[in-house]
Tab-separated table of C-alpha atoms and ligand atoms in Angstrom:
chain	number	residue	atom	x	y	z
B	27	UNK	CA	-0.149	-0.269	0.110
B	28	UNK	CA	1.236	3.084	-0.714
B	29	UNK	CA	1.541	6.130	1.711
B	30	UNK	CA	-1.863	7.653	2.780
B	31	UNK	CA	-2.521	11.635	2.229
B	32	UNK	CA	-4.025	13.247	4.846
B	33	UNK	CA	-4.946	16.352	2.682
B	34	UNK	CA	-8.671	16.355	4.293
B	35	UNK	CA	-9.262	20.146	2.771
B	36	UNK	CA	-12.408	20.850	0.881
B	37	UNK	CA	-11.549	22.763	-2.795
B	38	UNK	CA	-14.127	25.569	-3.777
B	39	UNK	CA	-12.146	26.471	-6.080
B	40	UNK	CA	-9.772	25.937	-9.111
B	41	UNK	CA	-8.644	28.026	-11.780
B	42	UNK	CA	-6.321	25.588	-14.400
B	43	UNK	CA	-4.344	27.711	-16.589
B	44	UNK	CA	-6.716	30.725	-16.713
B	45	UNK	CA	-6.794	32.313	-19.710
B	46	UNK	CA	-8.732	35.955	-20.300
B	47	UNK	CA	-9.211	37.766	-23.499
B	48	UNK	CA	-10.713	41.202	-23.239
B	49	UNK	CA	-12.232	42.412	-26.955
B	50	UNK	CA	-12.465	45.421	-27.332
B	51	UNK	CA	-14.590	46.723	-30.433
B	52	UNK	CA	-14.395	49.907	-32.063
B	53	UNK	CA	-10.808	51.164	-30.866
B	54	UNK	CA	-10.109	54.040	-33.796
B	55	UNK	CA	-12.453	52.059	-36.430
B	56	UNK	CA	-15.611	53.357	-38.072
B	57	UNK	CA	-15.406	56.061	-40.722
B	58	UNK	CA	-17.000	59.593	-39.519
B	59	UNK	CA	-16.930	58.678	-36.023
B	60	UNK	CA	-16.227	60.958	-33.090
B	61	UNK	CA	-13.397	58.248	-32.198
B	62	UNK	CA	-12.002	58.504	-35.449
B	63	UNK	CA	-11.552	61.712	-35.816
B	64	UNK	CA	-10.397	61.759	-32.714
B	65	UNK	CA	-8.084	58.768	-33.262
B	66	UNK	CA	-6.829	61.533	-36.931
B	67	UNK	CA	-5.839	64.319	-34.483
B	68	UNK	CA	-4.028	62.627	-31.744
B	69	UNK	CA	-2.211	59.327	-34.042
B	70	UNK	CA	-1.684	58.694	-37.443
B	71	UNK	CA	-1.816	55.090	-37.164
B	72	UNK	CA	-4.320	53.176	-38.615
B	73	UNK	CA	-6.021	50.802	-35.078
B	74	UNK	CA	-7.539	47.920	-35.983
B	75	UNK	CA	-11.541	47.425	-35.372
B	76	UNK	CA	-11.292	44.533	-32.705
B	77	UNK	CA	-8.322	45.620	-29.986
B	78	UNK	CA	-7.190	42.272	-27.642
B	79	UNK	CA	-6.089	42.258	-24.609
B	80	UNK	CA	-4.481	39.347	-23.096
B	81	UNK	CA	-5.352	40.450	-19.729
B	82	UNK	CA	-4.749	36.768	-17.370
B	83	UNK	CA	-1.960	34.520	-19.429
B	84	UNK	CA	-2.319	30.588	-17.563
B	85	UNK	CA	-3.447	31.278	-13.795
B	86	UNK	CA	-3.503	27.863	-11.549
B	87	UNK	CA	-4.777	27.493	-8.251
B	88	UNK	CA	-6.268	26.011	-6.028
B	89	UNK	CA	-8.175	27.524	-2.912
B	90	UNK	CA	-10.172	25.691	0.063
B	91	UNK	CA	-12.758	26.271	2.388
B	92	UNK	CA	-11.773	28.386	5.143
B	93	UNK	CA	-9.134	29.925	3.594
B	94	UNK	CA	-8.563	33.717	2.829
B	95	UNK	CA	-6.583	34.334	-0.020
B	96	UNK	CA	-5.207	38.052	-0.714
B	97	UNK	CA	-4.360	39.144	-4.271
B	98	UNK	CA	-1.597	41.623	-4.969
B	99	UNK	CA	-0.198	43.149	-7.754
B	100	UNK	CA	0.654	46.746	-9.468
B	101	UNK	CA	-1.894	48.631	-11.129
B	102	UNK	CA	-3.724	46.714	-14.444
B	103	UNK	CA	-1.885	42.907	-13.638
B	104	UNK	CA	-5.396	41.077	-13.941
B	105	UNK	CA	-6.749	41.156	-10.488
B	106	UNK	CA	-10.002	42.239	-10.958
B	107	UNK	CA	-10.230	40.502	-14.203
B	108	UNK	CA	-9.737	37.135	-12.251
B	109	UNK	CA	-12.251	38.033	-9.405
B	110	UNK	CA	-14.806	38.676	-11.944
B	111	UNK	CA	-13.867	35.422	-13.794
B	112	UNK	CA	-14.353	33.466	-10.814
B	113	UNK	CA	-17.684	35.868	-9.983
B	114	UNK	CA	-18.558	33.730	-13.283
B	115	UNK	CA	-18.866	37.122	-15.091
B	116	UNK	CA	-16.081	36.880	-17.852
B	117	UNK	CA	-15.497	34.059	-20.069
B	118	UNK	CA	-12.637	31.750	-20.171
B	119	UNK	CA	-10.238	31.959	-23.428
B	120	UNK	CA	-8.325	29.099	-22.381
B	121	UNK	CA	-8.526	26.834	-19.359
B	122	UNK	CA	-10.984	26.718	-16.669
B	123	UNK	CA	-12.057	28.086	-13.296
B	124	UNK	CA	-14.459	25.463	-11.303
B	125	UNK	CA	-16.473	26.471	-7.966
B	126	UNK	CA	-17.887	24.589	-5.306
B	127	UNK	CA	-20.745	26.692	-4.035
B	128	UNK	CA	-22.211	30.199	-5.277
B	129	UNK	CA	-19.505	32.951	-5.690
B	130	UNK	CA	-20.423	36.345	-4.819
B	131	UNK	CA	-18.910	39.311	-5.997
B	132	UNK	CA	-18.696	42.377	-3.654
B	133	UNK	CA	-16.889	44.893	-5.142
B	134	UNK	CA	-17.104	48.600	-5.650
B	135	UNK	CA	-19.475	48.162	-8.985
B	136	UNK	CA	-21.958	45.687	-7.524
B	137	UNK	CA	-25.171	46.581	-8.750
B	138	UNK	CA	-27.329	48.879	-5.840
B	139	UNK	CA	-29.161	51.494	-7.862
B	140	UNK	CA	-28.684	54.941	-6.984
B	141	UNK	CA	-32.465	56.275	-7.565
B	142	UNK	CA	-33.465	53.793	-4.420
B	143	UNK	CA	-32.931	54.659	-1.149
B	144	UNK	CA	-30.754	52.833	1.056
B	145	UNK	CA	-33.002	51.249	2.869
B	146	UNK	CA	-34.825	50.158	-0.253
B	147	UNK	CA	-31.348	48.676	-1.624
B	148	UNK	CA	-30.903	47.057	1.799
B	149	UNK	CA	-33.765	44.654	1.345
B	150	UNK	CA	-33.378	44.697	-2.180
B	151	UNK	CA	-30.136	43.441	-2.258
B	152	UNK	CA	-30.755	40.642	0.677
B	153	UNK	CA	-33.800	39.341	-1.646
B	154	UNK	CA	-30.998	39.135	-4.570
B	155	UNK	CA	-28.776	37.194	-2.183
B	156	UNK	CA	-31.243	34.464	-1.517
B	157	UNK	CA	-32.604	35.711	2.235
B	158	UNK	CA	-36.414	35.460	2.780
B	159	UNK	CA	-38.587	38.426	3.586
B	160	UNK	CA	-38.430	37.407	7.158
B	161	UNK	CA	-34.776	37.112	7.202
B	162	UNK	CA	-34.435	40.863	5.639
B	163	UNK	CA	-36.413	41.669	8.589
B	164	UNK	CA	-34.370	39.547	11.242
B	165	UNK	CA	-31.326	41.658	9.849
B	166	UNK	CA	-31.682	44.789	8.195
B	167	UNK	CA	-31.587	46.501	11.565
B	168	UNK	CA	-27.925	44.855	11.870
B	169	UNK	CA	-27.227	45.970	8.414
B	170	UNK	CA	-27.511	49.280	8.900
B	171	UNK	CA	-25.858	49.498	12.017
B	172	UNK	CA	-23.085	47.862	10.851
B	173	UNK	CA	-22.882	50.391	7.665
B	174	UNK	CA	-22.919	53.619	10.165
B	175	UNK	CA	-24.805	54.753	7.375
B	176	UNK	CA	-27.006	56.261	10.023
B	177	UNK	CA	-24.107	57.631	12.180
B	178	UNK	CA	-24.664	61.335	10.899
B	179	UNK	CA	-28.321	61.014	10.423
B	180	UNK	CA	-31.260	59.468	8.657
B	181	UNK	CA	-29.280	58.866	5.237
B	182	UNK	CA	-30.817	55.095	4.655
B	183	UNK	CA	-34.256	56.634	3.427
B	184	UNK	CA	-32.342	59.019	0.936
B	185	UNK	CA	-31.722	58.115	-2.464
B	186	UNK	CA	-28.185	56.408	-3.084
B	187	UNK	CA	-26.898	58.869	-4.869
B	188	UNK	CA	-26.802	61.391	-2.577
B	189	UNK	CA	-24.191	58.905	-1.141
B	190	UNK	CA	-20.570	60.063	-0.733
B	191	UNK	CA	-18.265	57.030	-2.531
B	192	UNK	CA	-17.072	55.666	0.765
B	193	UNK	CA	-20.900	55.470	2.345
B	194	UNK	CA	-22.144	53.813	-1.294
B	195	UNK	CA	-19.325	51.092	-0.590
B	196	UNK	CA	-19.843	50.633	3.335
B	197	UNK	CA	-23.264	49.811	2.285
B	198	UNK	CA	-22.553	47.276	-0.415
B	199	UNK	CA	-20.029	45.418	1.816
B	200	UNK	CA	-22.645	45.545	5.120
B	201	UNK	CA	-25.582	43.836	2.799
B	202	UNK	CA	-23.013	41.121	1.435
B	203	UNK	CA	-21.667	40.648	4.694
B	204	UNK	CA	-24.925	39.795	6.320
B	205	UNK	CA	-24.652	36.450	4.606
B	206	UNK	CA	-22.753	33.681	5.168
B	207	UNK	CA	-20.982	32.932	1.853
B	208	UNK	CA	-19.497	30.222	-0.005
B	209	UNK	CA	-17.065	32.412	-1.847
B	210	UNK	CA	-16.875	35.546	-0.995
B	211	UNK	CA	-14.961	38.107	-3.275
B	212	UNK	CA	-14.177	41.521	-2.255
B	213	UNK	CA	-12.747	43.838	-4.234
B	214	UNK	CA	-10.543	47.037	-2.937
B	215	UNK	CA	-13.746	46.935	-0.075
B	216	UNK	CA	-11.566	47.101	3.016
B	217	UNK	CA	-9.760	50.681	1.290
B	218	UNK	CA	-12.854	52.655	1.544
B	219	UNK	CA	-14.369	53.960	4.827
B	220	UNK	CA	-12.712	55.110	7.409
B	221	UNK	CA	-10.193	53.397	10.480
B	222	UNK	CA	-13.279	52.016	12.352
B	223	UNK	CA	-15.084	50.445	9.415
B	224	UNK	CA	-12.155	48.707	8.185
B	225	UNK	CA	-11.451	47.130	11.655
B	226	UNK	CA	-15.518	46.126	11.764
B	227	UNK	CA	-15.171	45.035	8.105
B	228	UNK	CA	-11.973	42.959	8.836
B	229	UNK	CA	-13.527	41.598	11.945
B	230	UNK	CA	-16.594	40.222	9.545
B	231	UNK	CA	-14.852	38.609	7.339
B	232	UNK	CA	-12.937	36.358	9.483
B	233	UNK	CA	-16.055	34.993	10.841
B	234	UNK	CA	-17.073	34.506	7.399
B	235	UNK	CA	-14.307	32.161	7.179
B	236	UNK	CA	-14.825	30.906	9.994
B	237	UNK	CA	-18.712	30.575	8.997
B	238	UNK	CA	-17.623	28.436	6.128
B	239	UNK	CA	-16.868	30.131	3.054
B	240	UNK	CA	-13.400	30.557	0.870
B	241	UNK	CA	-12.696	34.680	1.028
B	242	UNK	CA	-10.847	36.423	-2.254
B	243	UNK	CA	-9.536	39.873	-1.137
B	244	UNK	CA	-7.642	42.428	-4.168
B	245	UNK	CA	-6.283	44.845	-2.103
B	246	UNK	CA	-3.518	47.683	-2.728
B	247	UNK	CA	-3.261	47.706	1.007
B	248	UNK	CA	-0.589	45.411	2.207
B	249	UNK	CA	-1.667	45.837	5.743
B	250	UNK	CA	-5.328	44.693	5.660
B	251	UNK	CA	-3.930	41.676	3.208
B	252	UNK	CA	-1.924	40.808	6.147
B	253	UNK	CA	-4.538	41.491	8.448
B	254	UNK	CA	-7.031	39.055	6.541
B	255	UNK	CA	-5.425	36.670	4.804
B	256	UNK	CA	-2.874	33.778	5.561
B	257	UNK	CA	-2.370	33.166	1.768
B	258	UNK	CA	-1.886	35.393	-0.853
B	259	UNK	CA	-1.564	35.243	-4.544
B	260	UNK	CA	0.752	37.559	-6.557
B	261	UNK	CA	-0.060	38.345	-10.195
B	262	UNK	CA	1.885	40.688	-12.600
B	263	UNK	CA	0.683	40.941	-16.510
B	264	UNK	CA	-1.358	38.449	-15.586
B	265	UNK	CA	0.729	35.861	-14.703
B	266	UNK	CA	1.199	34.021	-11.550
B	267	UNK	CA	4.432	35.249	-9.842
B	268	UNK	CA	3.993	33.847	-6.272
B	269	UNK	CA	0.899	31.626	-4.797
B	270	UNK	CA	2.245	31.092	-1.013
B	271	UNK	CA	2.048	32.552	3.174
B	272	UNK	CA	1.364	36.165	3.092
B	273	UNK	CA	4.103	36.810	5.088
B	274	UNK	CA	6.847	35.842	2.435
B	275	UNK	CA	4.224	36.806	-0.878
B	276	UNK	CA	3.934	40.240	0.268
B	277	UNK	CA	7.769	40.759	1.787
B	278	UNK	CA	8.978	39.846	-1.599
B	279	UNK	CA	6.141	42.211	-3.728
B	280	UNK	CA	7.328	44.872	-1.342
B	281	UNK	CA	11.266	43.974	-2.287
B	282	UNK	CA	10.205	43.856	-6.052
B	283	UNK	CA	8.568	47.654	-5.716
B	284	UNK	CA	11.416	49.321	-4.154
B	285	UNK	CA	14.070	47.791	-6.270
W	20	LIG	N1	-13.958	45.973	-19.718
W	20	LIG	C1	-12.423	45.566	-19.953
W	20	LIG	N2	-11.856	45.952	-21.414
W	20	LIG	C2	-10.765	45.660	-21.892
W	20	LIG	N3	-9.428	45.659	-21.308
W	20	LIG	C3	-9.896	45.467	-19.318
W	20	LIG	C4	-10.967	45.694	-19.652
W	20	LIG	N4	-10.821	46.132	-17.754
W	20	LIG	C5	-9.780	45.623	-17.774
W	20	LIG	N5	-9.009	45.306	-18.952
W	20	LIG	C6	-7.682	45.465	-18.942
W	20	LIG	O1	-7.382	44.132	-18.577
W	20	LIG	C7	-5.709	44.441	-18.054
W	20	LIG	C8	-6.435	43.869	-16.052
W	20	LIG	O2	-6.948	44.576	-15.314
W	20	LIG	P1	-7.476	44.674	-14.361
W	20	LIG	O3	-8.664	45.855	-14.070
W	20	LIG	O4	-7.921	43.287	-14.068
W	20	LIG	O5	-6.165	44.795	-13.446
W	20	LIG	P2	-5.828	45.100	-11.572
W	20	LIG	O6	-4.833	43.949	-11.651
W	20	LIG	O7	-7.040	45.071	-11.093
W	20	LIG	O8	-5.642	46.897	-11.660
W	20	LIG	P3	-5.991	47.431	-10.646
W	20	LIG	O9	-4.793	47.289	-9.467
W	20	LIG	O10	-5.607	49.095	-11.222
W	20	LIG	O11	-7.048	47.883	-10.339
W	20	LIG	C9	-5.470	46.297	-18.061
W	20	LIG	O12	-4.343	45.780	-19.169
W	20	LIG	C10	-6.428	46.560	-18.110
W	20	LIG	O13	-6.146	47.697	-19.423
C-alpha cells in the first residue's frame, strides 16, 4: 500500500490554466465617427476595429474552504479580472474555473440602484442574495448599524445617489457581509470607509471565514492583506508570480516594488 495522504481540505475554487482576453470593439474604427476624428488628431496610426487585451495568462491555483486568499499586484496586473472570472462574469479564453458553491462578488461596482433609498437597496440586495423576506426583516437593523450610514443623520432613507463613494461602498459591504457566502470575492472594499469601518469589516471577514466559505480579497493595502489573509497570490502582467504564505509573498512584493 502506498502512503496515505491526509489532505482533508475541501477545494472551493480551482483555476486551471486560465486565460482571459478582453475584446475591445471600435478602437479607432468607423468612418466619420467621433473616435476616428479623435484618432486622426492624436495619432496617424491606423488602429484595428477590434483590439484584444490578454489580461490573464495561464493562472492556476486551488483555494480551499476556510481560506482567505489575498490577490496583490501592480495596477492593471489582472486582479479584478481574475475576481470577475471567479464570479462567473467573464468567460475564459482557455482553461477553466471550477467553483464548489455560489461565488458572490462584492466590489465597488456591485449593483445597487442609485435612485432608490439605502433602505430599499438593503431589502432588494438581501432578496437578490436569496434571503427570505422574514430573514431580511430580522437582519435589516444589523445591516444598517454595521454600515454606520445613519451615524450622522437619517441617510438610509435618502437615495443612494446622495451618498459619498465611501458611504455607498460601506453599504454594499454591509449587505453582502450579512449573509454567509460559499465564496466571497471582495474588490478593494476595505480601502474605502474610515479606519473604524475597516476594523469592523476585517473582523466580519474573519467571521465569514469561520462560518465556512472562502474569501478572496483584492487590495493595494498590504496591511489589510496581512491582517485578513494567511495566503496570498501575487499577479503581474496577467501571470502568477508567487502563491504562498502572506508574510512571504507580501515581503517579496514589497521588495520588488522598492527595487
Ligand atoms: N473591460 C475591459 N476592457 C478591456 N480591457 C480591460 C477591461 N478591464 C480591464 N482591462 C485590461 O485588463 C488588464 C487587467 O486589468 P485589471 O482591472 O484586472 O487589473 P487590476 O490588477 O485589477 O488593476 P488595478 O490594481 O489598477 O485595479 C489591464 O491591462 C486593463 O487595461
